[in-house]
Coordinates of C-alpha atoms and ligand atoms in Angstrom, one line a residue:
M1 CA 1.1 20.6 -17.1
K2 CA -2.0 19.2 -18.8
L3 CA -3.3 15.8 -17.7
A4 CA -3.4 13.3 -20.5
L5 CA -6.9 12.5 -21.8
T6 CA -6.3 8.8 -22.1
T7 CA -3.7 6.9 -20.1
K8 CA -1.2 4.9 -22.1
M9 CA -0.6 1.3 -21.0
T10 CA 2.8 -0.2 -21.7
P11 CA 4.0 -3.8 -20.9
A12 CA 7.0 -4.0 -18.5
S13 CA 10.2 -4.2 -20.5
A14 CA 13.5 -2.4 -20.8
S15 CA 12.0 0.1 -23.2
A16 CA 9.1 0.6 -20.8
A17 CA 11.5 1.5 -18.0
A18 CA 13.2 4.1 -20.2
E19 CA 9.8 5.5 -21.2
A20 CA 8.7 5.6 -17.6
A21 CA 11.9 7.4 -16.6
R22 CA 11.5 10.0 -19.4
C23 CA 7.9 10.6 -18.2
L24 CA 9.0 11.0 -14.6
A25 CA 11.8 13.3 -15.6
G26 CA 9.2 15.5 -17.3
G27 CA 7.1 15.8 -14.2
G28 CA 4.7 13.1 -15.3
L29 CA 2.8 10.5 -13.3
V30 CA 3.6 6.9 -13.9
A31 CA 1.7 3.9 -12.4
F32 CA 3.9 0.8 -12.1
P33 CA 3.8 -2.6 -10.4
T34 CA 5.5 -3.2 -7.1
E35 CA 5.3 -6.6 -5.3
T36 CA 2.7 -5.3 -2.9
V37 CA 0.2 -3.2 -5.0
Y38 CA 0.5 -0.9 -8.0
G39 CA 2.1 2.5 -7.1
L40 CA 1.5 5.9 -8.7
G41 CA 5.0 7.4 -9.1
A42 CA 6.2 10.9 -9.4
D43 CA 9.7 12.5 -9.2
A44 CA 10.1 12.8 -5.4
T45 CA 12.4 15.9 -5.8
N46 CA 9.9 17.8 -8.0
A47 CA 7.3 19.6 -5.8
Q48 CA 5.1 20.3 -8.8
A49 CA 5.0 16.7 -9.9
V50 CA 4.2 15.7 -6.3
A51 CA 1.4 18.3 -6.2
R52 CA 0.0 16.8 -9.4
L53 CA 0.1 13.4 -7.8
Y54 CA -1.9 14.5 -4.7
E55 CA -4.4 16.1 -7.1
A56 CA -4.7 13.0 -9.3
K57 CA -5.4 10.8 -6.3
G58 CA -7.6 13.3 -4.5
R59 CA -5.4 12.7 -1.5
P60 CA -5.4 15.0 1.5
S61 CA -2.0 16.7 1.2
F62 CA -1.1 16.2 4.9
N63 CA -0.7 12.6 4.2
P64 CA 3.0 12.0 3.4
L65 CA 4.3 9.6 0.7
I66 CA 6.8 6.7 0.6
A67 CA 10.1 7.4 -1.2
H68 CA 11.0 4.4 -3.3
V69 CA 14.7 3.9 -4.1
V70 CA 16.7 1.3 -5.9
D71 CA 19.4 0.4 -3.3
L72 CA 20.7 1.1 0.2
A73 CA 23.1 3.8 -1.0
A74 CA 20.1 5.7 -2.4
A75 CA 18.2 5.2 0.8
K76 CA 21.0 6.6 2.8
A77 CA 21.0 9.8 0.7
V78 CA 17.4 10.5 1.9
A79 CA 17.3 9.0 5.4
Q80 CA 19.5 8.4 8.5
F81 CA 20.0 4.8 9.5
D82 CA 21.1 3.4 12.9
V83 CA 22.1 -0.1 13.8
R84 CA 18.5 -1.3 14.2
S85 CA 17.2 0.2 10.9
L86 CA 20.2 -1.2 9.0
R87 CA 19.5 -4.6 10.4
L88 CA 15.9 -4.4 9.1
A89 CA 17.1 -3.0 5.7
E90 CA 19.5 -5.9 5.3
A91 CA 16.9 -8.5 6.4
F92 CA 14.0 -7.3 4.3
W93 CA 15.1 -5.1 1.4
P94 CA 14.3 -5.3 -1.4
G95 CA 10.8 -6.2 -0.2
P96 CA 7.5 -5.2 1.3
L97 CA 8.9 -3.2 4.3
T98 CA 8.8 0.6 4.7
L99 CA 10.9 2.3 7.3
V100 CA 10.1 5.7 8.8
L101 CA 13.4 7.3 9.6
P102 CA 14.9 10.8 10.4
K103 CA 15.4 12.7 7.1
A104 CA 19.1 12.9 6.0
S105 CA 20.6 16.3 5.9
G106 CA 20.6 17.4 2.2
C107 CA 17.7 15.0 1.5
A108 CA 16.5 16.0 -2.0
V109 CA 12.9 14.8 -1.5
S110 CA 10.4 17.7 -1.6
D111 CA 8.9 18.8 1.7
L112 CA 5.5 18.4 0.1
A113 CA 6.1 14.7 -0.3
T114 CA 7.0 14.3 3.4
A115 CA 4.2 16.7 4.4
G116 CA 6.7 18.9 6.2
L117 CA 7.7 16.2 8.7
D118 CA 11.3 15.7 9.8
T119 CA 11.0 12.0 9.1
I120 CA 10.7 10.2 5.8
A121 CA 9.2 6.9 4.8
V122 CA 11.6 4.8 2.6
R123 CA 11.3 1.5 0.8
I124 CA 13.3 -0.6 -1.7
P125 CA 10.7 -2.5 -3.7
A126 CA 11.5 -6.0 -5.0
H127 CA 9.4 -6.1 -8.2
P128 CA 11.7 -6.3 -11.2
A129 CA 9.7 -3.7 -13.2
A130 CA 9.8 -1.2 -10.3
R131 CA 13.5 -1.8 -9.9
D132 CA 14.2 -1.2 -13.6
I133 CA 12.2 2.0 -13.5
L134 CA 14.1 3.3 -10.4
R135 CA 17.4 2.4 -11.9
A136 CA 16.6 4.1 -15.2
F137 CA 15.3 7.2 -13.5
G138 CA 18.2 7.4 -11.0
K139 CA 16.3 9.5 -8.4
P140 CA 13.8 8.7 -5.6
V141 CA 10.2 8.1 -6.7
V142 CA 7.3 8.8 -4.4
A143 CA 4.5 6.3 -4.9
P144 CA 1.3 5.9 -3.0
S145 CA -1.1 3.1 -4.1
A146 CA -2.4 3.9 -7.6
N147 CA -6.0 4.4 -6.7
I148 CA -8.3 7.3 -6.0
S149 CA -7.8 8.2 -2.3
G150 CA -9.9 5.9 -0.1
H151 CA -10.7 3.3 -2.8
V152 CA -9.5 -0.3 -2.8
S153 CA -5.8 -0.5 -3.7
P154 CA -5.0 -1.8 -7.2
T155 CA -3.4 -5.2 -7.8
T156 CA -3.6 -5.2 -11.6
A157 CA -3.0 -2.6 -14.3
A158 CA -6.8 -2.8 -15.1
H159 CA -7.6 -1.7 -11.6
V160 CA -5.4 1.4 -12.0
L161 CA -7.0 2.3 -15.3
A162 CA -10.5 1.9 -13.7
D163 CA -9.6 4.6 -11.1
L164 CA -7.2 6.9 -12.8
D165 CA -7.6 6.8 -16.6
G166 CA -7.2 10.3 -17.9
R167 CA -5.6 11.6 -14.7
I168 CA -2.2 10.1 -15.1
D169 CA 0.3 9.8 -18.0
L170 CA 1.4 6.2 -18.2
I171 CA 0.8 2.7 -16.7
V172 CA 3.5 0.1 -16.9
D173 CA 1.7 -3.3 -16.9
G174 CA 3.5 -6.0 -15.1
G175 CA 0.6 -8.4 -14.6
P176 CA -1.0 -9.1 -11.2
V177 CA 1.1 -8.4 -8.1
S178 CA 2.4 -11.2 -5.9
V179 CA 1.9 -9.9 -2.3
G180 CA -1.4 -8.1 -2.6
V181 CA -1.4 -5.9 0.6
E182 CA 0.8 -2.8 1.1
S183 CA 4.2 -2.8 2.8
T184 CA 4.5 -3.1 6.5
I185 CA 5.5 0.3 7.9
V186 CA 7.8 0.4 10.9
G187 CA 8.6 3.7 12.7
C188 CA 12.2 3.6 13.7
F189 CA 11.7 5.8 16.8
E190 CA 13.2 5.3 20.2
K191 CA 10.7 2.5 20.6
P192 CA 10.2 0.8 17.2
M193 CA 6.5 1.0 16.3
L194 CA 4.3 -0.9 13.9
L195 CA 2.6 2.0 12.0
R196 CA 0.8 -0.2 9.5
P197 CA 0.7 -4.1 9.3
G198 CA 1.5 -5.3 5.8
G199 CA 3.3 -7.7 3.6
I200 CA 5.9 -8.7 6.2
P201 CA 4.4 -10.3 9.3
R202 CA 5.1 -8.5 12.6
A203 CA 6.7 -11.6 14.1
D204 CA 9.4 -11.7 11.4
I205 CA 10.4 -8.1 12.1
E206 CA 10.4 -8.7 15.9
N207 CA 12.7 -11.7 15.4
V208 CA 15.2 -9.6 13.5
I209 CA 15.4 -6.7 15.9
G210 CA 14.9 -8.9 19.0
E211 CA 12.3 -6.4 20.3
R212 CA 8.5 -6.1 20.4
L213 CA 7.0 -3.5 18.1
A214 CA 4.9 -1.0 19.9
Q215 CA 1.4 -0.6 18.8
L216 CA -0.2 2.6 17.4
P217 CA -2.9 3.9 19.7
E218 CA -6.2 2.4 18.6
V219 CA -8.0 5.7 18.8
E220 CA -6.9 8.4 16.5
T221 CA -5.7 11.1 18.8
D222 CA -3.9 14.3 17.7
D223 CA -0.8 12.9 19.2
A224 CA -0.9 9.8 17.0
L225 CA -1.5 11.8 13.8
P226 CA 2.1 12.9 13.2
L227 CA 3.2 9.3 13.8
A228 CA 1.0 7.7 11.2
P229 CA -0.8 10.5 9.4
G230 CA -2.2 8.1 6.8
M231 CA -4.1 5.8 9.0
L232 CA -7.5 7.3 8.4
A233 CA -10.2 5.1 9.9
S234 CA -12.2 4.6 6.6
H235 CA -9.9 3.6 3.8
Y236 CA -9.7 0.8 1.3
A237 CA -13.5 1.1 1.1
P238 CA -15.8 -0.6 -1.4
R239 CA -19.1 1.1 -2.1
T240 CA -21.0 -2.0 -0.8
P241 CA -21.3 -2.2 3.0
V242 CA -18.9 -4.8 4.5
R243 CA -20.0 -7.0 7.4
L244 CA -17.1 -8.7 9.3
N245 CA -16.9 -12.1 11.1
A246 CA -20.0 -13.3 9.3
E247 CA -21.1 -16.8 10.3
G248 CA -23.5 -17.0 7.4
V249 CA -24.9 -15.0 4.5
E250 CA -28.0 -12.9 4.9
A251 CA -30.5 -12.1 2.1
G252 CA -29.0 -10.0 -0.6
E253 CA -25.4 -10.4 0.5
V254 CA -22.4 -11.8 -1.3
L255 CA -19.7 -13.7 0.6
L256 CA -16.0 -13.2 0.9
A257 CA -15.0 -16.6 2.3
F258 CA -11.8 -18.0 3.8
G259 CA -10.8 -21.7 4.3
P260 CA -12.4 -25.0 3.5
R261 CA -15.6 -24.6 5.5
A262 CA -17.0 -21.8 3.4
T263 CA -20.7 -22.5 3.1
G264 CA -23.8 -20.4 3.1
D265 CA -26.6 -19.7 0.7
L266 CA -25.7 -21.3 -2.7
K267 CA -27.5 -18.6 -4.5
A268 CA -25.1 -16.0 -3.2
S269 CA -21.9 -15.1 -5.0
V270 CA -19.0 -16.6 -3.1
M271 CA -15.3 -15.8 -3.6
N272 CA -12.9 -17.7 -1.4
L273 CA -9.7 -15.9 -0.5
S274 CA -8.0 -19.3 0.1
Q275 CA -9.7 -22.7 0.1
Q276 CA -6.7 -24.1 1.8
G277 CA -6.7 -21.4 4.5
D278 CA -3.4 -20.0 3.3
L279 CA -3.0 -16.4 4.4
V280 CA -0.3 -15.6 1.8
E281 CA -2.7 -16.6 -1.0
A282 CA -5.5 -14.7 0.8
A283 CA -3.5 -11.5 0.9
A284 CA -2.8 -11.8 -2.8
N285 CA -6.5 -12.2 -3.6
L286 CA -7.9 -9.7 -1.1
F287 CA -8.3 -6.4 -3.1
S288 CA -9.1 -8.0 -6.4
Y289 CA -12.0 -10.1 -4.8
L290 CA -13.3 -7.0 -2.9
R291 CA -13.5 -5.1 -6.2
T292 CA -15.3 -8.0 -7.9
L293 CA -17.8 -8.5 -5.1
D294 CA -18.3 -4.7 -4.9
S295 CA -19.4 -4.7 -8.6
K296 CA -22.2 -7.2 -8.0
G297 CA -24.7 -4.6 -6.7
A298 CA -25.3 -6.7 -3.6
R299 CA -26.9 -5.3 -0.4
G300 CA -23.7 -6.2 1.5
I301 CA -20.4 -8.1 1.5
A302 CA -20.3 -10.7 4.3
V303 CA -16.7 -11.6 5.3
M304 CA -15.9 -14.8 7.1
P305 CA -13.5 -14.6 10.1
I306 CA -9.8 -14.7 9.2
P307 CA -7.1 -15.6 11.7
D308 CA -4.9 -12.7 12.9
D309 CA -1.5 -14.4 12.7
G310 CA 1.1 -13.8 9.9
L311 CA -0.3 -11.8 7.0
G312 CA -3.7 -12.1 8.7
E313 CA -3.0 -9.0 10.8
A314 CA -2.6 -6.9 7.6
I315 CA -5.7 -8.6 6.0
N316 CA -7.9 -7.9 9.0
D317 CA -6.6 -4.3 9.3
R318 CA -7.7 -3.6 5.7
L319 CA -11.0 -5.4 6.2
R320 CA -11.8 -3.4 9.3
R321 CA -11.1 -0.2 7.4
A322 CA -13.3 -1.4 4.5
A323 CA -16.1 -2.0 7.0
V324 CA -16.2 1.5 8.5
P325 CA -19.4 3.2 7.3
Q326 CA -18.7 5.8 4.7
S327 CA -19.7 9.4 5.2
Ligands
LIG1 O1 3.2 -1.2 -0.5 C1 3.3 0.0 -0.4 O2 3.8 0.6 0.6 C2 2.7 0.8 -1.5 C3 3.5 0.6 -2.8 C4 3.1 1.4 -3.9 O3 4.9 0.8 -2.5 N1 2.6 2.2 -1.2 C5 1.7 2.7 -0.3 O4 1.7 4.1 -0.2 O5 0.9 2.0 0.4 P1 0.6 4.9 0.5 O6 0.9 6.3 0.2 O7 -0.8 4.4 0.1 O8 0.8 4.7 2.1 C6 1.9 5.3 2.7 C7 1.7 5.4 4.2 C8 0.6 6.4 4.5 O9 -0.2 5.8 5.5 C9 1.4 7.5 5.2 O10 0.7 8.3 6.1 C10 2.6 6.8 5.7 O11 2.9 5.8 4.8 N2 3.8 7.7 5.9 C11 4.5 8.2 4.9 N3 5.5 9.0 5.4 C12 5.4 8.9 6.8 C13 6.1 9.5 7.8 N4 7.2 10.3 7.7 N5 5.7 9.1 9.1 C14 4.7 8.3 9.3 N6 4.0 7.7 8.3 C15 4.3 8.1 7.1
LIG2 MG1 -3.0 3.6 -0.3

């Protein structure tokens, strides 16, 4: 199929959901809002559409995708649940949690989307536009964040257009997202494992299952790869170098601040993730502020320290990845 030259942007509405479903059914690529970030959707059961998706994002094809479904019945058609995973599903779905589970027998999701693994990542998103599209389409939709692989994830339709215009078929515009960081990914293995911190704090999950979540090994070993194939060290990367835990601004830098004591050189551009020190507000602003600061042509982006509790774990994870020097 030919890639569209210009991407069409459609406001979220009932007719937009029908248009998106038609486009997906024809093997097309549709960007749509979820509560975490904008996703780039393809028919999960259509290997050719999935291949186009990898190509449009420039994504290494060994990195598997999340299957988005509308309800638990649809999730059970692709994945096997046990008592613990059902408890998590009931507590947090629809919402920003992704579960990695054994594939169900007869799972219709293409092997390309799961990169040949015998597990599958599943999520029921909460955003009404995403739910309308999934309901109208009636099949699982794989959706990575709607950005060129390695770039900052999109939290508005304009961000999607900036990265992917001409490479995808349609964007459903639902305004800015509410959560602002990707879903928390939990591997439901013998020992439950936090594969990616995200929109649901670790402590909330541990409370529901009454168990600690194991940590992914810090160093990327070959053993860790099949567990979390997507956790490439450099990711979410702006072009401008990022300096973490900055106590002040150096010459030529702009500042990503947090909390009431943001100071520094008044000549520098400052964007404060949350004046009140609210981590939920900070998560919602993170990617959009990184993009804006990245566009200033500064020598560097200095980032003030951010506490590691609640959504802070996900924010600091993304910032650490953004700070890895790019090759
Ligand atoms: O919030 C989100 O999760 C967003 C929205 C659009 O739903 N999606 C998203 O997808 O962040 P993506 O593709 O950027 O990240 C999916 C992550 C990757 O790190 C991938 O390696 C991991 O999920 N993953 C997918 N399937 C897996 C599996 N079977 N085992 C372990 N990790 C898996
Ligand atoms: Mg991504």
